[in-house]
């Protein structure tokens, strides 16, 4: 199904000298610097976003739409996809299309990519974001659940990337993988989900090396996200989250700049640095220290510590 409208010109920043507006977004936690990306670089870009009916995926779709991209979104619920696609068209997407797909069904990833390539005439960005449902609880021994979650959270990512790579090679495009801090830092009560994210990070980090070894022009960005205020996340925890819209903008920027990895919010990189790593990036201001303290309080509660 499709919803299309010509993308209106993106307004120029009043202080810019060039022909395109420049978005100045917070740099990655890796450097603590500020980076720039041109809105013009995404105008007309052909983008496929998975898991786009809600949460970060929905916000990703809106970010690309505002920048004048051609967007194909996918998820399971057609009625919700229709609403998101309509909103993307209103926000300025040059094309706003949707296709339903269940990533637990092995034939759907390839079908979704084929739809996007056929409708858009190719692909510039494959944004992998969808996840299956899981509970925040000790592992019960349910191997069937682990296998099913691995199908959705990992194997479908591999299928989507495999199906999209020929088109991305032609366009010198990008794969953007939305991953989790739990794929770098295992914690209790998340065993099946954590296993899938470790698999995602391991596979796509390896693929980064292999693409570089064969001098491929396809970039691969892995965005490590911490706690974001999506419905699925807030069902499981009760701490102050970071906004999903801000997380989405971070992911879009990282993919546009062809970064190998990015971290949001800042503490995810701090955690990934491991013991002694805090010295490599100075702690931020009062807000950052308060958030780190709140995070530690949540871990204490989750682990039953006093």
mmCIF file of C-alpha atoms in Angstrom:
data_model
loop_
_atom_site.group_PDB
_atom_site.id
_atom_site.type_symbol
_atom_site.label_atom_id
_atom_site.label_comp_id
_atom_site.label_asym_id
_atom_site.label_seq_id
_atom_site.Cartn_x
_atom_site.Cartn_y
_atom_site.Cartn_z
ATOM 1 C CA UNK A 1 0.000 0.000 0.000
ATOM 2 C CA UNK A 2 1.190 3.539 -0.639
ATOM 3 C CA UNK A 3 0.683 7.124 0.365
ATOM 4 C CA UNK A 4 2.625 9.627 -1.703
ATOM 5 C CA UNK A 5 3.040 13.360 -1.985
ATOM 6 C CA UNK A 6 5.784 15.564 -3.388
ATOM 7 C CA UNK A 7 8.184 16.535 -0.631
ATOM 8 C CA UNK A 8 8.115 20.264 0.131
ATOM 9 C CA UNK A 9 11.398 22.119 0.229
ATOM 10 C CA UNK A 10 13.100 21.879 3.576
ATOM 11 C CA UNK A 11 13.421 25.418 4.944
ATOM 12 C CA UNK A 12 16.907 26.809 5.173
ATOM 13 C CA UNK A 13 18.360 27.797 8.471
ATOM 14 C CA UNK A 14 18.369 31.565 8.804
ATOM 15 C CA UNK A 15 22.048 31.550 9.560
ATOM 16 C CA UNK A 16 23.206 29.167 6.831
ATOM 17 C CA UNK A 17 25.040 30.285 3.707
ATOM 18 C CA UNK A 18 24.601 27.195 1.523
ATOM 19 C CA UNK A 19 21.659 25.796 -0.364
ATOM 20 C CA UNK A 20 20.787 23.173 2.244
ATOM 21 C CA UNK A 21 19.979 23.423 5.884
ATOM 22 C CA UNK A 22 22.567 21.904 8.200
ATOM 23 C CA UNK A 23 21.341 20.038 11.234
ATOM 24 C CA UNK A 24 23.651 20.431 14.194
ATOM 25 C CA UNK A 25 23.135 17.439 16.393
ATOM 26 C CA UNK A 26 24.861 16.203 19.493
ATOM 27 C CA UNK A 27 27.973 14.234 18.628
ATOM 28 C CA UNK A 28 28.518 10.655 19.681
ATOM 29 C CA UNK A 29 29.474 9.747 23.209
ATOM 30 C CA UNK A 30 32.684 8.375 21.757
ATOM 31 C CA UNK A 31 34.107 11.849 21.290
ATOM 32 C CA UNK A 32 31.804 14.215 23.113
ATOM 33 C CA UNK A 33 32.088 16.583 20.130
ATOM 34 C CA UNK A 34 29.407 18.122 17.952
ATOM 35 C CA UNK A 35 28.905 16.874 14.401
ATOM 36 C CA UNK A 36 26.971 18.118 11.426
ATOM 37 C CA UNK A 37 24.954 16.415 8.738
ATOM 38 C CA UNK A 38 23.266 18.010 5.771
ATOM 39 C CA UNK A 39 19.513 17.666 5.492
ATOM 40 C CA UNK A 40 20.031 17.724 1.733
ATOM 41 C CA UNK A 41 21.991 14.488 1.935
ATOM 42 C CA UNK A 42 18.790 12.661 2.906
ATOM 43 C CA UNK A 43 16.394 14.408 0.537
ATOM 44 C CA UNK A 44 15.036 11.730 -1.786
ATOM 45 C CA UNK A 45 16.970 8.971 -0.014
ATOM 46 C CA UNK A 46 15.251 5.584 -0.329
ATOM 47 C CA UNK A 47 14.786 4.236 3.191
ATOM 48 C CA UNK A 48 13.311 1.023 4.595
ATOM 49 C CA UNK A 49 12.562 1.120 8.348
ATOM 50 C CA UNK A 50 11.487 -2.042 10.178
ATOM 51 C CA UNK A 51 9.449 -2.122 13.379
ATOM 52 C CA UNK A 52 8.025 1.254 12.406
ATOM 53 C CA UNK A 53 4.519 1.033 13.835
ATOM 54 C CA UNK A 54 5.497 2.332 17.261
ATOM 55 C CA UNK A 55 8.368 3.396 19.510
ATOM 56 C CA UNK A 56 11.786 4.208 18.065
ATOM 57 C CA UNK A 57 10.882 2.812 14.650
ATOM 58 C CA UNK A 58 7.922 5.167 14.344
ATOM 59 C CA UNK A 59 10.105 8.117 15.364
ATOM 60 C CA UNK A 60 12.782 7.045 12.863
ATOM 61 C CA UNK A 61 10.189 7.109 10.104
ATOM 62 C CA UNK A 62 9.156 10.640 11.101
ATOM 63 C CA UNK A 63 12.774 11.823 11.174
ATOM 64 C CA UNK A 64 13.429 10.574 7.654
ATOM 65 C CA UNK A 65 10.106 12.009 6.495
ATOM 66 C CA UNK A 66 10.956 15.483 7.824
ATOM 67 C CA UNK A 67 14.208 15.334 5.863
ATOM 68 C CA UNK A 68 12.368 14.642 2.617
ATOM 69 C CA UNK A 69 13.289 10.974 2.205
ATOM 70 C CA UNK A 70 11.298 8.299 0.401
ATOM 71 C CA UNK A 71 10.203 5.997 3.204
ATOM 72 C CA UNK A 72 8.930 2.431 3.295
ATOM 73 C CA UNK A 73 7.853 1.263 6.745
ATOM 74 C CA UNK A 74 7.013 -2.248 7.880
ATOM 75 C CA UNK A 75 5.543 -3.980 10.927
ATOM 76 C CA UNK A 76 2.740 -6.449 11.575
ATOM 77 C CA UNK A 77 -0.261 -4.167 12.191
ATOM 78 C CA UNK A 78 -1.630 -2.675 8.980
ATOM 79 C CA UNK A 79 -4.016 -0.240 10.649
ATOM 80 C CA UNK A 80 -1.177 1.358 12.626
ATOM 81 C CA UNK A 81 1.153 1.399 9.617
ATOM 82 C CA UNK A 82 -1.487 3.294 7.660
ATOM 83 C CA UNK A 83 -1.545 6.020 10.318
ATOM 84 C CA UNK A 84 2.259 6.271 10.481
ATOM 85 C CA UNK A 85 2.565 6.402 6.678
ATOM 86 C CA UNK A 86 -0.073 9.128 6.517
ATOM 87 C CA UNK A 87 1.823 11.136 9.119
ATOM 88 C CA UNK A 88 5.090 10.670 7.192
ATOM 89 C CA UNK A 89 3.424 12.127 4.085
ATOM 90 C CA UNK A 90 2.208 15.102 6.115
ATOM 91 C CA UNK A 91 5.719 15.684 7.478
ATOM 92 C CA UNK A 92 7.221 15.945 4.003
ATOM 93 C CA UNK A 93 8.257 12.470 2.878
ATOM 94 C CA UNK A 94 8.584 12.373 -0.899
ATOM 95 C CA UNK A 95 7.018 8.921 -0.720
ATOM 96 C CA UNK A 96 5.410 7.229 2.276
ATOM 97 C CA UNK A 97 4.690 3.557 1.674
ATOM 98 C CA UNK A 98 4.003 0.643 3.969
ATOM 99 C CA UNK A 99 4.087 -3.126 3.750
ATOM 100 C CA UNK A 100 2.987 -5.518 6.464
ATOM 101 C CA UNK A 101 5.437 -8.199 7.539
ATOM 102 C CA UNK A 102 5.885 -10.678 10.358
ATOM 103 C CA UNK A 103 9.596 -11.149 10.988
ATOM 104 C CA UNK A 104 8.891 -14.492 12.679
ATOM 105 C CA UNK A 105 7.862 -15.784 9.239
ATOM 106 C CA UNK A 106 10.987 -16.754 7.317
ATOM 107 C CA UNK A 107 9.691 -15.613 3.919
ATOM 108 C CA UNK A 108 8.677 -12.111 5.031
ATOM 109 C CA UNK A 109 12.081 -10.378 5.340
ATOM 110 C CA UNK A 110 12.959 -11.010 1.693
ATOM 111 C CA UNK A 111 9.432 -10.081 0.591
ATOM 112 C CA UNK A 112 9.595 -6.767 2.462
ATOM 113 C CA UNK A 113 12.956 -5.839 0.917
ATOM 114 C CA UNK A 114 11.703 -6.748 -2.555
ATOM 115 C CA UNK A 115 8.678 -4.502 -2.056
ATOM 116 C CA UNK A 116 10.877 -1.573 -1.022
ATOM 117 C CA UNK A 117 13.348 -2.040 -3.880
ATOM 118 C CA UNK A 118 10.592 -2.429 -6.465
ATOM 119 C CA UNK A 119 8.568 0.557 -5.250
ATOM 120 C CA UNK A 120 11.493 2.916 -4.684
ATOM 121 C CA UNK A 121 13.662 1.761 -7.575
ATOM 122 C CA UNK A 122 16.466 0.771 -5.211
ATOM 123 C CA UNK A 123 17.518 1.303 -1.614
ATOM 124 C CA UNK A 124 19.894 3.728 0.106
ATOM 125 C CA UNK A 125 19.226 2.933 3.775
ATOM 126 C CA UNK A 126 18.147 -0.277 5.469
ATOM 127 C CA UNK A 127 17.246 0.547 9.082
ATOM 128 C CA UNK A 128 16.855 -2.575 11.242
ATOM 129 C CA UNK A 129 14.910 -1.783 14.382
ATOM 130 C CA UNK A 130 12.175 -4.358 15.114
ATOM 131 C CA UNK A 131 12.150 -6.624 18.173
ATOM 132 C CA UNK A 132 9.932 -9.400 19.485
ATOM 133 C CA UNK A 133 8.149 -9.255 22.809
ATOM 134 C CA UNK A 134 9.875 -10.584 25.906
ATOM 135 C CA UNK A 135 9.321 -10.500 29.650
ATOM 136 C CA UNK A 136 11.592 -9.004 32.291
ATOM 137 C CA UNK A 137 11.947 -12.085 34.477
ATOM 138 C CA UNK A 138 14.322 -14.946 35.303
ATOM 139 C CA UNK A 139 14.680 -17.460 32.495
ATOM 140 C CA UNK A 140 12.121 -20.220 32.964
ATOM 141 C CA UNK A 141 13.826 -22.778 30.757
ATOM 142 C CA UNK A 142 11.531 -22.050 27.801
ATOM 143 C CA UNK A 143 13.764 -22.923 24.843
ATOM 144 C CA UNK A 144 10.897 -22.426 22.380
ATOM 145 C CA UNK A 145 10.638 -18.755 23.391
ATOM 146 C CA UNK A 146 14.382 -18.253 22.963
ATOM 147 C CA UNK A 147 14.263 -19.822 19.510
ATOM 148 C CA UNK A 148 11.333 -17.636 18.467
ATOM 149 C CA UNK A 149 12.941 -14.456 19.781
ATOM 150 C CA UNK A 150 16.172 -15.330 18.000
ATOM 151 C CA UNK A 151 14.213 -15.654 14.751
ATOM 152 C CA UNK A 152 12.707 -12.181 15.102
ATOM 153 C CA UNK A 153 15.530 -10.258 16.767
ATOM 154 C CA UNK A 154 18.500 -11.787 14.954
ATOM 155 C CA UNK A 155 17.872 -14.127 12.024
ATOM 156 C CA UNK A 156 15.423 -11.769 10.326
ATOM 157 C CA UNK A 157 18.055 -9.010 10.584
ATOM 158 C CA UNK A 158 20.482 -11.284 8.735
ATOM 159 C CA UNK A 159 17.862 -12.095 6.091
ATOM 160 C CA UNK A 160 16.952 -8.448 5.566
ATOM 161 C CA UNK A 161 20.598 -7.419 5.238
ATOM 162 C CA UNK A 162 21.320 -10.276 2.848
ATOM 163 C CA UNK A 163 18.355 -9.392 0.645
ATOM 164 C CA UNK A 164 19.169 -5.669 0.651
ATOM 165 C CA UNK A 165 22.937 -5.811 0.079
ATOM 166 C CA UNK A 166 22.834 -6.102 -3.734
ATOM 167 C CA UNK A 167 20.777 -2.921 -3.965
ATOM 168 C CA UNK A 168 22.864 -1.158 -1.314
ATOM 169 C CA UNK A 169 26.069 -2.047 -3.182
ATOM 170 C CA UNK A 170 24.693 -0.335 -6.296
ATOM 171 C CA UNK A 171 23.700 2.809 -4.386
ATOM 172 C CA UNK A 172 26.731 2.840 -2.050
ATOM 173 C CA UNK A 173 24.148 2.815 0.701
ATOM 174 C CA UNK A 174 24.012 2.078 4.396
ATOM 175 C CA UNK A 175 22.795 -0.518 6.868
ATOM 176 C CA UNK A 176 21.780 0.976 10.207
ATOM 177 C CA UNK A 177 21.328 -1.507 13.058
ATOM 178 C CA UNK A 178 19.450 -0.339 16.149
ATOM 179 C CA UNK A 179 20.855 -2.416 18.982
ATOM 180 C CA UNK A 180 20.864 -2.319 22.763
ATOM 181 C CA UNK A 181 23.203 -1.842 25.675
ATOM 182 C CA UNK A 182 22.128 -5.346 26.685
ATOM 183 C CA UNK A 183 24.035 -6.625 23.661
ATOM 184 C CA UNK A 184 27.218 -5.315 25.275
ATOM 185 C CA UNK A 185 26.510 -5.595 28.988
ATOM 186 C CA UNK A 186 24.534 -8.656 30.195
ATOM 187 C CA UNK A 187 22.184 -8.242 33.144
ATOM 188 C CA UNK A 188 19.807 -10.518 35.069
ATOM 189 C CA UNK A 189 16.206 -11.150 33.967
ATOM 190 C CA UNK A 190 16.833 -10.535 30.248
ATOM 191 C CA UNK A 191 18.579 -13.746 29.113
ATOM 192 C CA UNK A 192 16.675 -14.448 25.850
ATOM 193 C CA UNK A 193 16.633 -10.806 24.730
ATOM 194 C CA UNK A 194 20.272 -10.270 25.714
ATOM 195 C CA UNK A 195 21.303 -13.366 23.745
ATOM 196 C CA UNK A 196 19.669 -12.002 20.599
ATOM 197 C CA UNK A 197 21.371 -8.633 20.946
ATOM 198 C CA UNK A 198 24.782 -10.209 21.504
ATOM 199 C CA UNK A 199 24.168 -12.196 18.318
ATOM 200 C CA UNK A 200 23.188 -9.032 16.410
ATOM 201 C CA UNK A 201 26.228 -7.090 17.592
ATOM 202 C CA UNK A 202 28.604 -9.983 16.920
ATOM 203 C CA UNK A 203 27.289 -10.655 13.420
ATOM 204 C CA UNK A 204 27.159 -7.064 12.238
ATOM 205 C CA UNK A 205 30.505 -6.103 13.791
ATOM 206 C CA UNK A 206 32.015 -8.993 11.843
ATOM 207 C CA UNK A 207 30.185 -7.905 8.695
ATOM 208 C CA UNK A 208 31.682 -4.423 9.111
ATOM 209 C CA UNK A 209 35.154 -5.959 8.887
ATOM 210 C CA UNK A 210 34.260 -8.099 5.900
ATOM 211 C CA UNK A 211 32.757 -5.168 3.997
ATOM 212 C CA UNK A 212 35.946 -3.205 4.619
ATOM 213 C CA UNK A 213 38.144 -6.130 3.562
ATOM 214 C CA UNK A 214 36.464 -6.300 0.167
ATOM 215 C CA UNK A 215 36.483 -2.493 -0.209
ATOM 216 C CA UNK A 216 32.696 -2.310 -0.267
ATOM 217 C CA UNK A 217 31.110 1.122 -0.438
ATOM 218 C CA UNK A 218 28.284 -0.010 1.866
ATOM 219 C CA UNK A 219 28.542 1.519 5.344
ATOM 220 C CA UNK A 220 27.262 -0.249 8.454
ATOM 221 C CA UNK A 221 26.305 1.638 11.614
ATOM 222 C CA UNK A 222 25.483 -0.051 14.913
ATOM 223 C CA UNK A 223 23.650 2.237 17.332
ATOM 224 C CA UNK A 224 23.765 1.102 20.962
ATOM 225 C CA UNK A 225 20.771 2.475 22.831
ATOM 226 C CA UNK A 226 20.071 2.562 26.543
ATOM 227 C CA UNK A 227 16.704 3.063 28.209
ATOM 228 C CA UNK A 228 14.342 4.987 25.927
ATOM 229 C CA UNK A 229 10.728 5.852 26.655
ATOM 230 C CA UNK A 230 9.060 3.349 24.355
ATOM 231 C CA UNK A 231 5.962 1.476 25.457
ATOM 232 C CA UNK A 232 7.703 -1.897 25.452
ATOM 233 C CA UNK A 233 10.574 -0.620 27.602
ATOM 234 C CA UNK A 234 8.436 1.238 30.117
ATOM 235 C CA UNK A 235 6.315 -1.856 30.722
ATOM 236 C CA UNK A 236 9.388 -3.429 32.297
ATOM 237 C CA UNK A 237 11.119 -0.680 34.279
ATOM 238 C CA UNK A 238 10.237 2.360 36.346
ATOM 239 C CA UNK A 239 13.103 4.797 35.932
ATOM 240 C CA UNK A 240 13.418 8.081 34.058
ATOM 241 C CA UNK A 241 13.983 7.257 30.356
ATOM 242 C CA UNK A 242 15.379 9.279 27.472
ATOM 243 C CA UNK A 243 12.945 10.460 24.749
ATOM 244 C CA UNK A 244 12.391 8.101 21.808
ATOM 245 C CA UNK A 245 12.353 11.016 19.352
ATOM 246 C CA UNK A 246 15.793 12.133 20.454
ATOM 247 C CA UNK A 247 17.084 8.561 20.200
ATOM 248 C CA UNK A 248 15.693 8.299 16.670
ATOM 249 C CA UNK A 249 17.379 11.537 15.615
ATOM 250 C CA UNK A 250 20.656 10.216 17.024
ATOM 251 C CA UNK A 251 20.330 7.023 14.950
ATOM 252 C CA UNK A 252 19.484 8.953 11.761
ATOM 253 C CA UNK A 253 22.493 11.217 12.252
ATOM 254 C CA UNK A 254 24.861 8.307 12.917
ATOM 255 C CA UNK A 255 23.690 6.484 9.807
ATOM 256 C CA UNK A 256 23.899 9.616 7.650
ATOM 257 C CA UNK A 257 27.469 10.243 8.800
ATOM 258 C CA UNK A 258 28.314 6.564 8.132
ATOM 259 C CA UNK A 259 29.639 6.044 11.653
ATOM 260 C CA UNK A 260 30.657 2.515 12.562
ATOM 261 C CA UNK A 261 29.001 2.775 15.958
ATOM 262 C CA UNK A 262 27.139 5.265 18.089
ATOM 263 C CA UNK A 263 25.873 5.380 21.655
ATOM 264 C CA UNK A 264 22.729 6.957 23.106
ATOM 265 C CA UNK A 265 22.290 8.194 25.757
ATOM 266 C CA UNK A 266 25.815 9.058 26.822
ATOM 267 C CA UNK A 267 26.037 6.545 29.677
ATOM 268 C CA UNK A 268 25.773 3.579 27.291
ATOM 269 C CA UNK A 269 29.281 4.293 26.059
ATOM 270 C CA UNK A 270 30.480 4.756 29.615
ATOM 271 C CA UNK A 271 29.163 1.293 30.509
ATOM 272 C CA UNK A 272 30.673 -0.262 27.370
ATOM 273 C CA UNK A 273 34.099 1.119 28.246
ATOM 274 C CA UNK A 274 34.219 -1.301 31.163
ATOM 275 C CA UNK A 275 36.332 -1.065 34.356
ATOM 276 C CA UNK A 276 38.553 1.967 34.343
ATOM 277 C CA UNK A 277 36.869 3.365 31.270
ATOM 278 C CA UNK A 278 35.249 6.322 32.950
ATOM 279 C CA UNK A 279 38.525 8.177 32.825
ATOM 280 C CA UNK A 280 38.449 8.137 29.033
ATOM 281 C CA UNK A 281 35.340 10.321 28.998
ATOM 282 C CA UNK A 282 34.773 12.828 31.771
ATOM 283 C CA UNK A 283 31.441 12.585 33.525
ATOM 284 C CA UNK A 284 28.968 15.251 32.500
ATOM 285 C CA UNK A 285 27.096 17.766 34.549
ATOM 286 C CA UNK A 286 24.538 17.484 37.320
ATOM 287 C CA UNK A 287 21.895 15.912 35.076
ATOM 288 C CA UNK A 288 24.254 13.163 33.889
ATOM 289 C CA UNK A 289 25.403 12.386 37.411
ATOM 290 C CA UNK A 290 21.796 12.256 38.633
ATOM 291 C CA UNK A 291 20.826 9.899 35.805
ATOM 292 C CA UNK A 292 23.773 7.623 36.555
ATOM 293 C CA UNK A 293 22.716 7.560 40.205
ATOM 294 C CA UNK A 294 19.133 6.723 39.220
ATOM 295 C CA UNK A 295 20.377 3.966 36.953
ATOM 296 C CA UNK A 296 22.433 2.499 39.781
ATOM 297 C CA UNK A 297 19.382 2.692 42.065
ATOM 298 C CA UNK A 298 17.355 0.763 39.539
ATOM 299 C CA UNK A 299 20.004 -1.960 39.238
ATOM 300 C CA UNK A 300 20.121 -2.266 43.024
ATOM 301 C CA UNK A 301 16.360 -2.696 43.146
ATOM 302 C CA UNK A 302 16.329 -5.192 40.278
ATOM 303 C CA UNK A 303 19.071 -7.264 41.907
ATOM 304 C CA UNK A 304 17.536 -7.053 45.379
ATOM 305 C CA UNK A 305 20.554 -5.205 46.787
ATOM 306 C CA UNK A 306 20.402 -2.761 49.664
#
